[in-house]
Coordinates of C-alpha atoms in Angstrom, one line a residue:
Chain A
E1 CA -14.3 2.3 -13.7
V2 CA -13.6 2.7 -10.0
Q3 CA -10.2 4.1 -9.3
I4 CA -8.6 4.5 -5.8
L5 CA -5.1 5.9 -5.4
E6 CA -3.3 6.2 -2.1
T7 CA -0.4 8.6 -1.6
G8 CA 1.7 10.0 1.2
G9 CA 3.6 6.9 2.4
G10 CA 7.3 6.9 3.0
L11 CA 10.1 6.5 5.5
V12 CA 9.4 8.1 8.9
K13 CA 11.3 8.1 12.1
P14 CA 9.8 6.6 15.3
G15 CA 7.6 9.2 17.0
G16 CA 6.9 11.0 13.7
S17 CA 3.6 11.6 11.9
L18 CA 2.3 11.1 8.5
R19 CA -0.8 12.1 6.5
L20 CA -2.0 9.6 3.9
S21 CA -4.3 10.6 1.1
C22 CA -6.7 8.6 -1.0
A23 CA -8.1 10.0 -4.2
T24 CA -11.1 8.3 -5.8
S25 CA -13.1 8.4 -9.0
G26 CA -15.7 6.2 -10.8
F27 CA -18.3 6.1 -8.1
N28 CA -20.5 8.5 -6.2
F29 CA -18.0 9.1 -3.4
N30 CA -20.5 11.1 -1.3
D31 CA -22.7 8.1 -0.8
Y32 CA -20.0 5.8 0.4
F33 CA -18.4 4.9 3.7
M34 CA -14.6 4.9 3.3
N35 CA -12.0 2.9 5.2
W36 CA -8.3 2.4 5.8
V37 CA -6.8 -1.1 6.1
R38 CA -3.2 -1.9 6.7
Q39 CA -1.0 -4.9 6.1
A40 CA 2.4 -5.4 7.8
P41 CA 5.1 -7.1 5.8
G42 CA 4.2 -10.8 5.4
K43 CA 1.2 -10.4 7.7
G44 CA -2.6 -10.4 7.4
L45 CA -5.0 -7.5 7.0
E46 CA -6.0 -5.1 9.8
W47 CA -8.9 -2.7 9.6
V48 CA -7.7 0.7 10.8
A49 CA -10.5 3.3 10.5
Q50 CA -13.8 4.1 8.9
I51 CA -15.6 7.3 8.1
R52 CA -19.2 7.3 7.2
N53 CA -21.0 9.6 4.8
K54 CA -23.0 12.8 5.4
N55 CA -26.2 10.9 6.1
Y56 CA -24.4 9.4 9.1
N57 CA -22.9 12.8 10.1
Y58 CA -19.4 11.7 9.0
A59 CA -19.2 9.4 12.0
T60 CA -15.7 7.9 12.5
Y61 CA -14.6 4.6 14.0
Y62 CA -11.1 3.3 14.8
A63 CA -9.4 0.0 15.6
E64 CA -8.7 -0.2 19.3
S65 CA -5.1 -0.8 18.7
L66 CA -4.7 2.5 17.0
E67 CA -7.2 4.7 18.7
G68 CA -5.8 8.0 19.9
R69 CA -3.0 8.0 17.2
V70 CA -5.1 8.1 14.1
T71 CA -7.6 10.4 12.6
I72 CA -9.6 9.7 9.5
S73 CA -11.2 12.6 7.5
R74 CA -12.8 13.1 4.1
D75 CA -13.4 15.9 1.6
D76 CA -16.5 15.1 -0.5
S77 CA -15.7 18.0 -2.8
K78 CA -12.5 16.2 -3.8
S79 CA -13.8 12.6 -3.5
S80 CA -10.9 12.0 -1.2
V81 CA -10.2 10.5 2.2
Y82 CA -7.3 11.0 4.5
L83 CA -5.6 9.3 7.4
Q84 CA -3.4 11.1 9.9
V85 CA -1.1 8.8 11.9
S86 CA 1.0 10.1 14.8
S87 CA 3.5 8.8 17.3
L88 CA 4.5 6.3 14.7
R89 CA 6.2 3.0 15.9
A90 CA 8.1 0.3 14.1
E91 CA 5.0 -1.9 14.3
D92 CA 3.1 0.6 12.2
T93 CA 5.3 -0.3 9.2
A94 CA 2.8 -1.6 6.7
I95 CA 1.1 -1.0 3.4
Y96 CA -1.9 1.2 4.0
Y97 CA -4.9 0.6 1.7
C98 CA -7.9 2.7 1.1
T99 CA -11.1 0.8 0.5
S100 CA -14.6 1.8 -0.5
G101 CA -18.0 1.0 1.0
S102 CA -19.3 -0.5 4.2
S103 CA -17.9 -3.9 3.2
F104 CA -14.7 -3.0 1.3
A105 CA -15.8 -3.6 -2.3
Y106 CA -12.9 -1.8 -4.0
W107 CA -9.3 -1.2 -2.9
G108 CA -6.4 0.9 -4.0
Q109 CA -2.9 -0.4 -4.6
G110 CA -1.8 0.9 -1.2
T111 CA 1.0 3.1 0.0
L112 CA 3.9 1.8 2.0
V113 CA 4.7 3.4 5.4
T114 CA 8.1 2.5 6.9
V115 CA 8.9 3.5 10.4
S116 CA 12.6 3.3 11.1
S117 CA 15.4 5.4 12.5
Chain B
D1 CA -14.7 -7.5 19.4
I2 CA -15.5 -10.3 17.0
Q3 CA -12.6 -12.6 16.3
M4 CA -12.3 -14.5 13.0
T5 CA -10.5 -17.8 12.9
Q6 CA -9.6 -18.9 9.4
S7 CA -8.4 -22.4 8.5
P8 CA -6.3 -23.8 7.1
S9 CA -3.4 -21.3 7.1
F10 CA -1.7 -23.1 4.3
L11 CA -3.2 -25.4 1.6
S12 CA -1.4 -27.3 -1.1
A13 CA -3.5 -28.4 -4.0
S14 CA -3.4 -29.2 -7.7
V15 CA -5.0 -27.7 -10.7
G16 CA -8.5 -29.2 -11.0
D17 CA -8.9 -29.9 -7.3
R18 CA -11.9 -28.8 -5.3
V19 CA -10.8 -26.8 -2.2
T20 CA -12.6 -25.3 0.8
I21 CA -11.4 -22.6 3.2
N22 CA -13.2 -21.9 6.4
C23 CA -13.8 -18.9 8.7
K24 CA -15.3 -19.2 12.1
A25 CA -16.5 -16.1 14.0
S26 CA -16.5 -15.8 17.7
Q27 CA -20.2 -14.8 17.6
N28 CA -23.0 -14.7 15.1
I29 CA -22.2 -12.4 12.2
N30 CA -25.5 -12.7 10.4
K31 CA -24.0 -13.7 7.1
Y32 CA -22.0 -10.4 6.9
L33 CA -19.0 -12.3 5.6
N34 CA -16.9 -11.5 2.5
W35 CA -14.0 -13.4 0.9
Y36 CA -11.0 -11.7 -0.8
Q37 CA -8.2 -13.0 -3.0
Q38 CA -4.8 -11.4 -2.8
K39 CA -1.9 -12.1 -5.1
L40 CA 1.7 -11.1 -4.3
G41 CA 2.2 -7.4 -4.6
E42 CA -1.4 -6.7 -5.4
A43 CA -4.4 -5.3 -3.5
P44 CA -7.0 -7.7 -2.2
K45 CA -9.9 -8.3 -4.6
R46 CA -13.4 -9.1 -3.3
L47 CA -14.7 -12.4 -4.6
I48 CA -17.8 -13.0 -2.5
Y49 CA -19.9 -10.6 -0.4
N50 CA -22.5 -11.3 2.3
T51 CA -21.7 -15.1 2.4
N52 CA -22.8 -16.2 -1.0
N53 CA -23.0 -13.3 -3.5
L54 CA -20.5 -13.5 -6.3
Q55 CA -18.8 -10.2 -7.1
T56 CA -19.3 -9.1 -10.7
G57 CA -16.6 -10.6 -13.0
I58 CA -15.6 -13.4 -10.6
P59 CA -15.8 -16.9 -12.1
S60 CA -18.6 -19.2 -11.0
R61 CA -16.1 -21.8 -9.7
F62 CA -15.9 -19.6 -6.6
S63 CA -18.8 -19.9 -4.2
G64 CA -19.5 -19.2 -0.6
S65 CA -21.8 -20.6 2.1
G66 CA -22.5 -20.5 5.8
S67 CA -24.5 -18.9 8.5
G68 CA -24.2 -18.0 12.1
T69 CA -20.6 -18.4 13.0
D70 CA -19.3 -20.7 10.3
Y71 CA -18.5 -19.8 6.7
T72 CA -16.9 -21.5 3.8
L73 CA -15.3 -20.5 0.5
T74 CA -15.2 -23.2 -2.1
I75 CA -13.3 -23.3 -5.3
S76 CA -14.8 -26.0 -7.4
S77 CA -12.0 -26.7 -9.8
L78 CA -8.7 -24.9 -9.2
Q79 CA -7.2 -23.0 -12.1
P80 CA -3.5 -21.8 -12.3
E81 CA -4.5 -18.2 -11.6
D82 CA -6.2 -19.2 -8.3
F83 CA -3.0 -19.8 -6.4
A84 CA -3.0 -16.9 -4.0
T85 CA -3.9 -15.9 -0.5
Y86 CA -7.5 -15.7 0.6
F87 CA -9.0 -13.7 3.5
C88 CA -12.4 -13.5 5.0
L89 CA -13.8 -10.3 6.5
Q90 CA -16.7 -10.0 8.9
H91 CA -18.6 -6.7 8.6
N92 CA -21.4 -7.3 11.1
S93 CA -19.8 -5.4 13.9
F94 CA -16.8 -3.1 13.1
R95 CA -14.6 -5.1 10.8
T96 CA -12.3 -8.1 11.4
F97 CA -10.3 -10.1 9.0
G98 CA -9.4 -13.8 9.2
G99 CA -5.7 -14.6 9.3
G100 CA -5.5 -15.7 5.7
T101 CA -5.0 -19.0 3.8
K102 CA -2.1 -19.3 1.4
L103 CA -3.1 -21.6 -1.4
E104 CA -0.1 -23.2 -3.1
L105 CA 0.5 -25.5 -6.0
K106 CA 1.2 -29.1 -4.8

């Protein structure tokens, strides 16, 4: 059974930083692209970042709206992916989901990031 | 960037109704279109991938169709558990979601 668990969310002051983690099991993590997607309260879904697998040299891609403030990384030995977000703003308040594969087959339950003073 | 326009934003229907939800891409997405269902407080669940492929475990009352820039999700006979929000996702170039359709009980 595929399991995806995001952690690391919480309350952060504007201008602060956060590192989100996503631990996975139940599939061959090394073979998969991994992604972060976010959803602001009451809003739709927004793709944030993707990291490809070793065969694609771990290439990374970012949504234009966030580029420069986010970094996605992975540790294949831990079947985990990470998202570092900096210079946080109120509009970054959202549930951040980790999803597997090129086309987002499986999702975790998400971790809530709240940016507020 | 590819834009996805999803319609309608809200849909009221009754159990047993046939409903359709549409997504229109700003350019050809070569059938790289998925549909997701999201219930309140839950993560999205993939229903359909690559236009018309049913995810394992999803009931056959869900189906997808389309090509080029226009895509449709059809629920042939609404069940009580189908009232939720539905999103499309294009994965032809980067990734873009539609704005969502909230399906409510009439």
